Each structure stands twice: as structure tokens, then as C-alpha cells.
Amino acid sequence: MPELEVTFTVTVMKSVTLQEVNLNSTLCNYYFFSVNSKFINMIMQDGNKVLSTEIVTQTLEAIKRKQVEKYHKAPAAEREAIECNPYTIFHQALENCKPVIGLANIQKGSRTYQVPIPLTEKRRRFLAMKWIITECRDNKHRRTHMYEKLSQELLSAFANEGNVIKRKHELHKMAEANRAYAHFRWW
Amino acid sequence: MFIFLLIEIFSRSVPQACHTDLHAGQYYTLPTAQLRTLFPHGLPYRFQMQIKTFNEACVMVRQPALELISYLKKADYSRPALRYILYGETGCGKTMSLCHALHFCATQGWMVLHIPDAHLWVKNCRELLPSSSRPGRLDQPLQASLWLKNFKTTNDRFLSKIKTTQRYVWTKRETTEEGRPLGELVDQGVARVKSSSDVVGALLRELRLQAGGAAEGAFRLAVAVDGVNALWGRTTLKKEDKSEVLPEELTLVHNLRKMLRNDWSGGAILTTLSHTGSLYKPRSAYLPMELLGEEGFDTMDPFVPVPVSSYTEKEFESCYLYYMDRHWLQHPHSQTEEGKKELIFLSNRNPSILERLCATL
């Protein structure tokens, strides 16, 4: 009789895949979910949301593993400084990648000028996520997994290094170089 | 209060052989130096990642492992070898209990013959050679040589003491004479990959004959097979004429089946059923009858079943506190009481599901 009970609960649990479990739990719905879900949608290809959520959860796990490993190997003095929460790292890395100022193509006469313009919060967040994803898709070694590439990129962005930060700085420099055209903006 | 709870989790100072029911639910650390020799291929993949992350290998002392170890302590080794089967639902800790028992055997000075996953021998084989010694059999050189390498790492100190009892002829020019140390046999298999499956068969035969024998080189043999239901199931391998390969036709499986018969004495046979790697079995199957099939069950028949179930409340508490102590639960909500209740509900106290949930938090 006890065997039957056990089988029943197991069947119930097994009918729910791990991806569904993660999405529906309130643990993950806690306020980081809004940022996460945008990122998941941007990684998604051909509408395969299951695959993209899996990639993002694996990324968060990979980040946490690397940080916790570093934490345990570090001497007691440095332990306070090591951030282990993958959600805060993701949040902070995204903040570090957001450009402050952007460029727009404005036509005056026959010439098109690159004019520095302020960006809305939505646009900044979109650009940061887009850069991270394209960087990981294009510029990394072919045989590493996406979650591995993403975790490396996010950790270096958290430390203000890496290719995405470089791209942000280049955009800022271009905007600075084109300051003279700033008055072409009429809004 | 917190310090008191911490002391409860770890039973570091108690030697491994003296674990009793009092220590159930507590963690004990495997020394890192022993890990590489004892378990070159035995531990589950996620546990290996956990060892790397936490910088230590901590195993929870649980009821099934304690039961198995108490049987091993009390068994009479002049009688034929007893067979123990660990069974339970997916992710409940069968492989970990097996590894715990093997660690116990190793600390007692036994020789450990560990096949990490028998399912790997019946599927995904890139090179299937027709056997050189017997017609109608198929060899798997890659799997056999890899296993021999790992066997050598585990049991190096025994290999020089045990001698062969028979002359083995591998090819026209290579033989192993009678009375040579077993280490030579193993080296032969590792070096000449083509005959490695036959070497495995010869090795198993030698160990069977000599386990628990004369007092001089006496050793006890622990045969540990993870996923023993693979030996009696179907395979996904195909011969050149596209007909399916039966498990009996594989040299490795044939010799391993002979090892699992209880016609030798001086050791124990510890096995686990595993649904995860199994082929053509329904997802709800976990009992011995369902996974082993008629043939397997009849062959293994007088065996000692050891059921492995999900964490009890006390074990769950211990696991939760261990993750907190190792800074593994980072999400602020998971560190509250409500978060803990959610974890209990989501994982149903199943160890592997709990581990995967906590990994993303």
C-alpha cells in the first residue's frame, strides 16, 4: 500500500518538466523576473521559449558556480568582496553595458549626419541585451555552449571588462566626436 | 543556535567505519586525495560539479547506505557472495549510496571492481569489432580500455600481488604466462586496445577464482555495478546487417554476467538499478521486476533488496542547512521559511530535483 502512494506522487511530479516548475514558482517570480523574461525573449529563436529559458537558467547556474568556487578558494579577507548572487551579477552587468548616449541618423540637405541623442530607458536596456547576445553568438569559439559563453561575457561585464563594455565605450567616443552636430536634434 | 545546528550537520571527526544510525542525516567529507584514486569514474556528474564548486566532497549519511554497510559488516565471507540491489525512483540517491558503501569497502582494504554505468556498454558504441577469440561475439575496444585504465588507478596496490593462474594467448606473438602479476594483464589490455575486451574477461575470471582465497594475498572483492538492468535489457547497437545486437553477444556484458553469479566467495556484489540510462523502459518503472525483466530477475534471484527513497524531513533539513552553509542558496526568498516550504513542495524532497532547483536560485 505505501508503494502505491509513492508512485502516485512521483507520477504527478514527473508530469511537470523542470522548465515549467522553474517558471511557475513564486521563487523565480520575485522581482528579478521582469528583467529576466525580456532577456529570455530576446535569446529566443523560432519561438523556442523552452530552449531559451533553459539557456538562461543554465547561465545563472554557471555564473553562481564560478563565483561560489572563487569564494571558497579565496582567503577569508577577500571573501566579503566576492558577489555570489547570479541575479545581482546579471543586473549589475546589464547596468554596466547600458550606453548613456546614442547616435541617430539625421538627414540635413543631402548629407546624413550621425547625431548624438539621449536614449530612453527601454532603448538602453534593449541595446545592452542585444550587444551581449550578438557578442556571444558571433565572436566566441564555435564549440562552446551558449550558456558558457553568456556566463563568461556577463562576468566580465560585471567587472567592467570585455567586448561589450568596449563596444559601449566606442559608442560613447563616437558621440563625443560628433558633438558638433548635436544642435541638429530638434526634439 | 546557529552554531549548534552547524555542528549537527557535519560529522567530520567520526571515522567512516563507525557511522551508525545516530549519524543519519549528517554529512561527512571524503578526503580529496582518496577521491581521485577511488572514484576516477564512479560519481554522478552533478556531484562532481558540486565537488569542484564547494572545494570539498561531502556525502550525506543516509539510511540505505547504513543498512548496506551493516550487511557488509555482518556477512560471512566463506559463503558464496551475496547480491545487494539498490532500487528506488529516479534521483533518490542510489548511486550515491553505492559510492558511500564502496568508500567503506575501500577503507576496509577491499579490492573494488566498479562499473560506473553498465548502460554505457550497451549503447552509443562507435567501434564494434567482431571478437578475435570467439565467433558470434562482439568486442568494444574503447569502452574496455577506458575501464581498464580506471580500474588500474583504483586498485594499483593489489595488481602486483595477485598472480595469473593460466596462460592467456592474445595473438600469435603476444601471450601472458601463468604466474605473472595481474598488473601485466591490465597493461596488456590498455596498450593493445584490440584485445582489451578479452583482457577484461580474463581479469574478471582471475579475480573470481582468487577472491577470499589463501591467507597470503587474501583480499575481499567488492563488485559494484551501477545500472545492472542494462545487462538484461535490449541494446541500441546494430550489426553490419542492421540486425539488433543482443546483450549476450557483447563480450563485456557476457563476462560481467558471469561475475554476477553467486558461484564465488570472498566478497560482495553491490548493484543499482537505474532507469535514467535504460533503454525501452517506461518512465514509471523503478521496481526490480519491472527494470530487470524476467530473465534478469531470475538470474539475480536470491538478492537482498535495499530500497532508496527521497529525503526524510530530517535529511531535507540537513541538506538545506548544508546549502546555506556553503553559500549555495543566494536568492533572498529561498533563505526564508516560506521559501523553504516552496522548495519542499516543488522538489517533493527528491534529492536530485532539489539540487537542480537550488542551483538556479
XYZ file of C-alpha atoms in Angstrom:
548
model
C 0.000 0.000 0.000
C 2.720 2.555 0.803
C 4.277 1.695 -2.589
C 1.126 2.800 -4.393
C 1.077 6.176 -2.644
C 4.650 6.845 -3.511
C 4.127 6.002 -7.180
C 1.193 8.427 -7.366
C 3.091 11.444 -6.066
C 6.007 10.649 -8.310
C 3.794 10.467 -11.407
C 2.333 13.873 -10.542
C 5.762 15.431 -10.157
C 7.169 13.771 -13.247
C 4.431 15.139 -15.467
C 5.710 18.643 -14.778
C 9.023 19.308 -16.518
C 11.745 21.198 -14.753
C 11.330 24.206 -17.063
C 7.660 24.546 -16.140
C 8.492 24.166 -12.487
C 11.005 26.988 -12.646
C 8.731 29.408 -14.481
C 5.665 28.916 -12.330
C 7.323 29.061 -8.936
C 6.989 32.234 -6.946
C 10.648 31.964 -6.035
C 11.602 32.927 -9.554
C 8.727 35.403 -9.921
C 10.316 37.604 -7.327
C 11.093 40.982 -8.833
C 14.033 39.907 -10.994
C 11.653 38.043 -13.265
C 10.718 41.126 -15.320
C 14.307 41.718 -16.417
C 14.921 38.029 -16.917
C 11.869 37.471 -19.086
C 12.893 40.220 -21.532
C 16.312 38.637 -21.881
C 14.771 35.190 -22.392
C 12.538 36.559 -25.160
C 15.492 38.185 -26.882
C 17.534 34.988 -26.871
C 14.576 33.016 -28.202
C 14.785 31.804 -31.792
C 11.906 30.334 -33.837
C 9.629 30.690 -30.839
C 11.513 28.060 -28.854
C 10.965 29.539 -25.404
C 11.721 26.282 -23.601
C 15.221 26.222 -25.038
C 15.892 29.884 -24.265
C 14.698 29.613 -20.622
C 16.896 26.572 -20.252
C 19.879 28.514 -21.601
C 19.242 31.406 -19.212
C 18.820 29.146 -16.162
C 21.990 27.293 -17.094
C 23.765 30.644 -17.464
C 22.693 31.729 -13.984
C 23.810 28.390 -12.590
C 27.186 28.646 -14.369
C 27.735 32.180 -13.009
C 26.853 31.035 -9.497
C 29.145 28.009 -9.711
C 32.124 30.084 -10.820
C 31.566 32.690 -8.138
C 30.988 30.182 -5.318
C 34.109 28.290 -6.379
C 36.072 31.524 -6.261
C 34.526 32.296 -2.891
C 35.573 29.005 -1.345
C 39.090 29.172 -2.700
C 39.690 32.769 -1.583
C 41.257 33.556 1.809
C 38.884 34.869 4.465
C 39.857 38.501 3.911
C 38.681 38.620 0.289
C 35.501 36.626 0.761
C 33.302 39.613 1.558
C 34.087 41.236 -1.773
C 33.033 38.278 -3.935
C 29.449 38.554 -5.139
C 27.767 35.163 -5.450
C 24.157 36.015 -6.261
C 23.710 35.382 -10.003
C 20.710 37.718 -10.200
C 22.611 40.731 -8.833
C 25.540 39.943 -11.120
C 23.208 39.786 -14.137
C 21.529 43.032 -13.116
C 24.828 44.830 -12.499
C 26.433 43.520 -15.710
C 23.443 44.788 -17.676
C 23.738 48.201 -15.977
C 27.417 48.349 -16.855
C 26.655 47.606 -20.511
C 23.930 50.213 -20.949
C 25.081 53.132 -23.113
C 24.301 56.621 -21.767
C 24.036 58.333 -25.116
C 23.256 57.044 -28.578
C 23.552 58.114 -32.199
C 20.804 58.753 -34.716
C 20.965 59.256 -38.480
C 19.548 62.690 -39.285
C 19.360 63.913 -42.873
C 20.096 67.597 -43.460
C 20.357 68.663 -47.080
C 21.834 65.746 -48.985
C 24.116 64.518 -46.197
C 23.236 62.148 -43.341
C 24.804 63.086 -40.041
C 25.366 60.881 -37.011
C 23.838 62.977 -34.247
C 24.219 62.206 -30.525
C 20.811 61.818 -28.854
C 19.598 60.812 -25.392
C 18.218 57.282 -25.150
C 15.120 56.137 -23.321
C 15.482 53.534 -20.560
C 13.827 50.923 -22.740
C 16.203 51.552 -25.632
C 19.249 51.413 -23.376
C 18.202 48.096 -21.899
C 17.437 46.704 -25.356
C 20.831 47.774 -26.704
C 22.709 46.275 -23.745
C 20.943 42.904 -24.083
C 21.308 42.895 -27.867
C 25.035 43.548 -27.689
C 25.588 40.784 -25.141
C 23.668 38.259 -27.211
C 25.268 39.131 -30.565
C 28.714 39.163 -28.971
C 28.138 35.660 -27.635
C 26.682 34.363 -30.872
C 29.283 35.745 -33.235
C 32.609 36.268 -31.587
C 33.105 33.180 -29.489
C 34.509 29.778 -30.269
C 32.079 27.615 -32.200
C 32.092 24.612 -29.910
C 31.345 26.225 -26.538
C 27.779 26.130 -25.297
C 25.722 29.316 -25.302
C 25.312 29.320 -21.530
C 29.081 29.058 -21.113
C 29.683 31.967 -23.486
C 26.980 34.050 -21.814
C 28.308 33.414 -18.315
C 31.827 34.444 -19.355
C 30.543 37.609 -21.003
C 28.293 38.554 -18.079
C 31.043 38.002 -15.521
C 33.484 40.185 -17.462
C 30.801 42.855 -17.922
C 30.245 42.748 -14.163
C 33.941 43.555 -13.767
C 33.728 46.285 -16.431
C 35.889 44.421 -18.903
C 35.183 42.508 -22.086
C 33.997 43.190 -25.599
C 30.541 44.523 -24.801
C 31.921 47.205 -22.487
C 34.396 48.086 -25.221
C 31.548 48.478 -27.703
C 29.692 50.737 -25.290
C 32.805 52.901 -24.857
C 33.251 53.130 -28.631
C 29.687 54.373 -28.995
C 30.327 56.985 -26.331
C 33.512 58.105 -28.127
C 31.681 58.424 -31.444
C 29.017 60.528 -29.758
C 31.699 62.705 -28.174
C 33.417 63.088 -31.546
C 30.168 64.174 -33.188
C 29.253 66.727 -30.512
C 29.296 69.498 -33.080
C 26.174 68.112 -34.739
C 24.209 67.934 -31.514
C 22.173 71.032 -32.408
C 20.712 69.179 -35.445
C 18.460 67.425 -32.990
C 15.126 69.194 -32.782
C 13.373 67.146 -30.053
C 21.522 28.309 17.947
C 23.105 28.545 14.520
C 26.411 27.117 15.741
C 24.585 24.204 17.323
C 22.890 23.444 14.004
C 26.230 23.631 12.201
C 27.749 21.004 14.451
C 24.755 18.832 13.763
C 25.344 18.813 10.019
C 28.945 17.686 9.915
C 30.278 14.501 11.427
C 33.809 15.169 10.309
C 35.693 13.710 13.218
C 33.977 10.314 13.282
C 35.859 7.663 11.290
C 33.967 6.349 8.326
C 33.557 2.757 9.513
C 31.816 3.761 12.716
C 28.869 5.557 11.153
C 25.678 4.427 12.863
C 22.042 5.441 12.932
C 22.954 8.355 15.162
C 24.782 9.955 12.290
C 21.935 9.574 9.829
C 21.288 12.870 8.056
C 24.709 14.287 8.730
C 27.399 14.993 6.173
C 30.856 13.515 6.138
C 33.757 14.631 3.977
C 35.615 12.370 1.587
C 39.311 13.279 1.667
C 40.246 14.792 -1.710
C 43.403 12.716 -2.031
C 41.401 9.477 -1.951
C 38.782 10.746 -4.372
C 40.894 10.606 -7.486
C 42.109 7.071 -6.833
C 38.846 5.641 -5.510
C 36.355 7.230 -7.879
C 38.015 8.033 -11.193
C 34.716 7.249 -12.895
C 32.133 6.419 -10.268
C 30.477 9.598 -9.037
C 27.411 11.162 -10.677
C 28.200 14.140 -12.927
C 26.309 16.727 -10.901
C 28.042 15.591 -7.733
C 31.415 16.035 -9.437
C 30.426 19.601 -10.364
C 29.393 20.153 -6.749
C 32.778 18.903 -5.505
C 34.508 21.354 -7.833
C 32.319 24.271 -6.722
C 32.373 23.726 -2.973
C 36.023 22.632 -2.956
C 35.116 19.575 -0.886
C 33.283 16.283 -1.326
C 30.549 15.980 1.292
C 28.265 12.961 1.285
C 25.151 12.674 3.388
C 24.962 9.599 5.602
C 21.605 8.065 4.771
C 19.587 5.085 5.891
C 20.018 2.838 2.778
C 23.805 3.221 2.806
C 23.951 2.486 6.535
C 21.814 -0.615 6.017
C 24.085 -1.819 3.215
C 27.218 -1.223 5.271
C 25.787 -3.107 8.254
C 25.015 -6.086 5.994
C 28.563 -5.960 4.642
C 29.960 -5.952 8.148
C 27.925 -8.931 9.290
C 28.181 -11.134 6.177
C 30.056 -14.426 6.215
C 32.698 -14.322 3.513
C 33.386 -18.021 3.331
C 29.910 -18.468 1.866
C 29.017 -17.564 -1.752
C 28.876 -13.832 -2.462
C 25.682 -12.030 -1.526
C 23.975 -9.792 -4.072
C 22.534 -6.462 -2.989
C 20.274 -4.426 -5.247
C 19.612 -0.751 -4.508
C 16.349 0.297 -6.113
C 14.149 3.385 -5.970
C 12.747 6.231 -8.018
C 14.892 8.405 -10.264
C 17.062 10.823 -8.394
C 16.679 9.340 -4.919
C 20.343 8.668 -4.230
C 21.046 5.096 -5.347
C 24.389 5.851 -6.992
C 25.480 8.000 -4.060
C 24.611 5.229 -1.568
C 26.592 2.797 -3.712
C 29.581 5.136 -3.695
C 29.284 5.520 0.095
C 29.339 1.727 0.507
C 32.309 1.469 -1.872
C 34.222 4.045 0.133
C 33.559 1.915 3.207
C 34.857 -1.176 1.382
C 37.967 0.666 0.265
C 38.748 1.900 3.775
C 38.466 -1.722 4.952
C 41.099 -2.684 2.368
C 38.884 -4.494 -0.106
C 39.511 -4.583 -3.820
C 36.937 -2.531 -5.663
C 35.628 -3.512 -9.086
C 33.404 -0.585 -10.063
C 31.481 -0.433 -13.316
C 30.167 3.136 -13.225
C 27.282 2.705 -15.639
C 26.517 -0.556 -17.396
C 24.208 1.327 -19.772
C 27.251 2.915 -21.419
C 28.306 -0.522 -22.601
C 25.036 -1.284 -24.422
C 24.516 1.958 -26.303
C 26.342 4.618 -28.304
C 29.274 2.416 -29.189
C 31.317 3.811 -32.067
C 33.544 0.800 -32.669
C 32.055 -2.657 -32.561
C 34.606 -5.239 -33.620
C 33.853 -8.898 -34.136
C 35.569 -10.765 -31.358
C 39.026 -12.144 -32.091
C 38.677 -15.129 -29.797
C 35.133 -16.328 -30.263
C 32.902 -16.204 -33.342
C 29.485 -14.615 -32.920
C 30.644 -12.218 -30.197
C 31.292 -8.521 -30.481
C 34.089 -6.539 -28.849
C 34.035 -2.969 -27.604
C 37.674 -1.892 -27.506
C 37.200 1.747 -26.487
C 34.931 1.115 -23.512
C 37.028 -1.832 -22.320
C 40.362 0.002 -22.440
C 38.927 3.073 -20.714
C 37.516 0.915 -17.945
C 40.825 -0.932 -17.555
C 42.643 2.388 -17.164
C 40.292 3.457 -14.403
C 40.472 0.041 -12.746
C 44.234 0.374 -12.646
C 44.017 3.773 -10.934
C 41.744 2.378 -8.230
C 43.481 -0.899 -7.453
C 47.134 -0.303 -8.160
C 48.424 -1.759 -4.939
C 46.694 -5.130 -5.465
C 47.814 -5.637 -9.026
C 51.399 -6.530 -8.228
C 50.432 -9.081 -5.569
C 47.884 -11.190 -7.437
C 49.211 -13.682 -9.996
C 47.528 -15.222 -13.002
C 46.652 -18.913 -12.830
C 46.525 -19.679 -16.517
C 48.312 -18.919 -19.722
C 46.486 -16.463 -21.978
C 47.217 -16.183 -25.687
C 46.190 -12.867 -27.201
C 47.686 -13.044 -30.717
C 50.327 -15.134 -32.453
C 53.064 -13.147 -30.766
C 51.565 -11.954 -27.509
C 50.847 -14.174 -24.541
C 50.625 -13.711 -20.816
C 52.243 -16.583 -18.968
C 50.982 -18.260 -15.862
C 52.141 -16.699 -12.629
C 52.643 -13.165 -13.964
C 51.294 -10.295 -11.833
C 47.853 -9.021 -12.784
C 49.310 -5.587 -13.470
C 50.862 -7.013 -16.639
C 47.470 -8.285 -17.759
C 45.911 -4.871 -17.288
C 48.786 -3.136 -19.093
C 48.331 -5.565 -21.973
C 44.696 -4.533 -22.244
C 45.432 -0.817 -22.063
C 48.245 -0.983 -24.594
C 46.672 -3.371 -27.111
C 43.228 -1.913 -27.458
C 42.061 -4.578 -29.864
C 42.149 -7.373 -27.307
C 41.059 -5.266 -24.321
C 37.580 -6.828 -24.067
C 39.127 -10.279 -23.770
C 41.562 -8.930 -21.183
C 38.590 -7.703 -19.145
C 37.097 -11.198 -19.326
C 40.370 -12.789 -18.209
C 40.740 -10.269 -15.386
C 37.243 -10.941 -14.078
C 37.900 -14.674 -14.195
C 41.147 -14.352 -12.239
C 39.551 -12.196 -9.578
C 36.641 -14.586 -9.235
C 38.972 -17.530 -8.666
C 41.235 -15.766 -6.217
C 38.958 -13.609 -4.076
C 38.985 -14.523 -0.397
C 41.444 -17.283 -1.110
C 44.642 -18.242 0.697
C 45.846 -16.121 3.591
C 48.958 -14.766 1.848
C 47.399 -12.442 -0.711
C 43.880 -12.552 0.710
C 41.630 -9.784 -0.419
C 37.914 -9.295 -0.473
C 36.328 -8.287 -3.726
C 33.537 -5.737 -3.978
C 31.846 -5.885 -7.367
C 29.812 -2.730 -7.878
C 27.661 -2.369 -10.969
C 25.601 0.761 -11.478
C 22.635 0.272 -13.773
C 22.672 -3.527 -13.662
C 19.374 -3.686 -15.561
C 21.342 -2.832 -18.709
C 22.797 -6.325 -18.787
C 19.424 -7.961 -19.384
C 17.622 -5.329 -21.413
C 17.872 -4.511 -25.095
C 20.720 -2.673 -26.755
C 20.648 0.099 -29.347
C 23.647 -1.340 -31.146
C 23.295 -2.799 -34.624
C 25.393 -5.289 -36.524
C 26.512 -4.623 -40.059
C 23.426 -6.292 -41.492
C 21.265 -3.921 -39.423
C 20.055 -6.638 -37.054
C 19.921 -5.792 -33.396
C 22.726 -6.907 -31.107
C 21.615 -8.939 -28.100
C 23.420 -8.188 -24.828
C 24.758 -11.784 -24.684
C 26.681 -11.181 -27.890
C 28.803 -8.442 -26.300
C 31.955 -9.820 -24.687
C 31.952 -7.281 -21.871
C 28.330 -7.979 -20.935
C 28.794 -11.747 -21.171
C 31.760 -11.714 -18.811
C 30.092 -9.332 -16.406
C 27.052 -11.585 -16.188
C 29.335 -14.460 -15.201
C 30.750 -12.237 -12.471
C 27.318 -11.520 -11.072
C 26.519 -15.192 -10.498
C 26.957 -16.166 -6.880
C 29.235 -19.113 -7.502
C 32.319 -17.454 -5.985
C 33.032 -16.481 -2.401
C 35.052 -13.904 -0.543
C 33.271 -10.721 -1.472
C 30.020 -8.954 -2.151
C 28.107 -7.851 -5.226
C 26.570 -4.368 -4.856
C 24.340 -3.274 -7.697
C 21.975 -0.439 -8.510
C 19.006 -0.379 -10.803
C 18.896 2.711 -12.927
C 16.074 3.952 -15.046
C 17.904 7.055 -16.296
C 20.129 5.384 -18.851
C 17.874 2.420 -19.542
C 16.585 1.588 -22.980
C 12.993 0.901 -23.990
C 11.614 1.003 -20.464
C 8.581 3.107 -19.426
C 9.292 6.168 -17.360
C 7.360 4.980 -14.324
C 9.357 1.740 -13.957
C 11.569 1.579 -10.894
C 10.929 -1.773 -9.192
C 13.396 -4.664 -9.717
C 10.835 -6.825 -11.538
C 9.983 -4.033 -13.997
C 13.536 -2.951 -14.773
C 15.379 -6.281 -14.728
C 12.765 -8.207 -16.706
C 12.025 -11.916 -16.295
C 15.459 -13.131 -17.304
C 17.388 -10.658 -15.203
C 15.256 -11.189 -12.136
C 15.661 -14.951 -12.341
C 19.435 -14.648 -12.706
C 19.774 -12.234 -9.827
C 17.140 -14.062 -7.823
C 18.421 -14.641 -4.337
C 19.313 -10.987 -3.731
C 18.968 -8.525 -0.861
C 16.799 -5.583 -1.957
C 17.647 -2.204 -0.420
C 15.025 0.460 -1.156
C 16.193 4.062 -1.511
C 13.607 6.798 -1.072
C 13.507 10.593 -1.105
C 14.814 12.667 1.775
C 13.023 12.422 5.118
C 12.255 15.683 6.921
C 15.441 15.483 8.936
C 17.553 14.767 5.841
C 15.930 17.631 3.959
C 16.719 19.983 6.858
C 20.296 18.794 6.823
C 20.622 19.289 3.060
C 19.052 22.760 3.258
C 21.411 23.799 6.062
C 24.384 22.420 4.139
C 23.497 24.513 1.083
C 23.061 27.578 3.291
C 26.407 26.936 4.915
C 28.132 26.610 1.549
C 26.508 29.848 0.304
C 24.696 27.971 -2.417
C 21.223 29.443 -1.833
C 21.646 33.031 -2.982
C 18.107 34.163 -3.747
C 16.846 36.144 -0.721
C 13.429 34.473 -0.811
C 14.889 30.972 -0.641
C 16.540 31.800 2.661
C 13.193 32.441 4.377
C 10.835 29.902 5.922
C 8.306 30.367 3.120
C 10.975 29.747 0.516
C 11.917 26.524 2.271
C 8.292 25.350 2.193
C 8.151 26.154 -1.524
C 11.325 24.114 -2.077
C 9.806 21.151 -0.217
C 6.692 21.363 -2.344
C 8.460 21.795 -5.684
C 11.008 19.046 -5.195
C 8.810 16.616 -3.224
C 12.003 16.081 -1.194
C 13.604 14.309 -4.152
C 17.373 14.866 -3.808
C 18.231 15.430 -7.467
C 15.293 17.741 -8.191
C 16.124 19.722 -5.062
C 19.733 20.038 -6.197
C 18.728 21.293 -9.633
C 16.253 23.784 -8.162
C 18.788 25.165 -5.713
C 21.371 25.502 -8.475
C 19.356 28.205 -10.212
C 18.426 30.094 -7.047
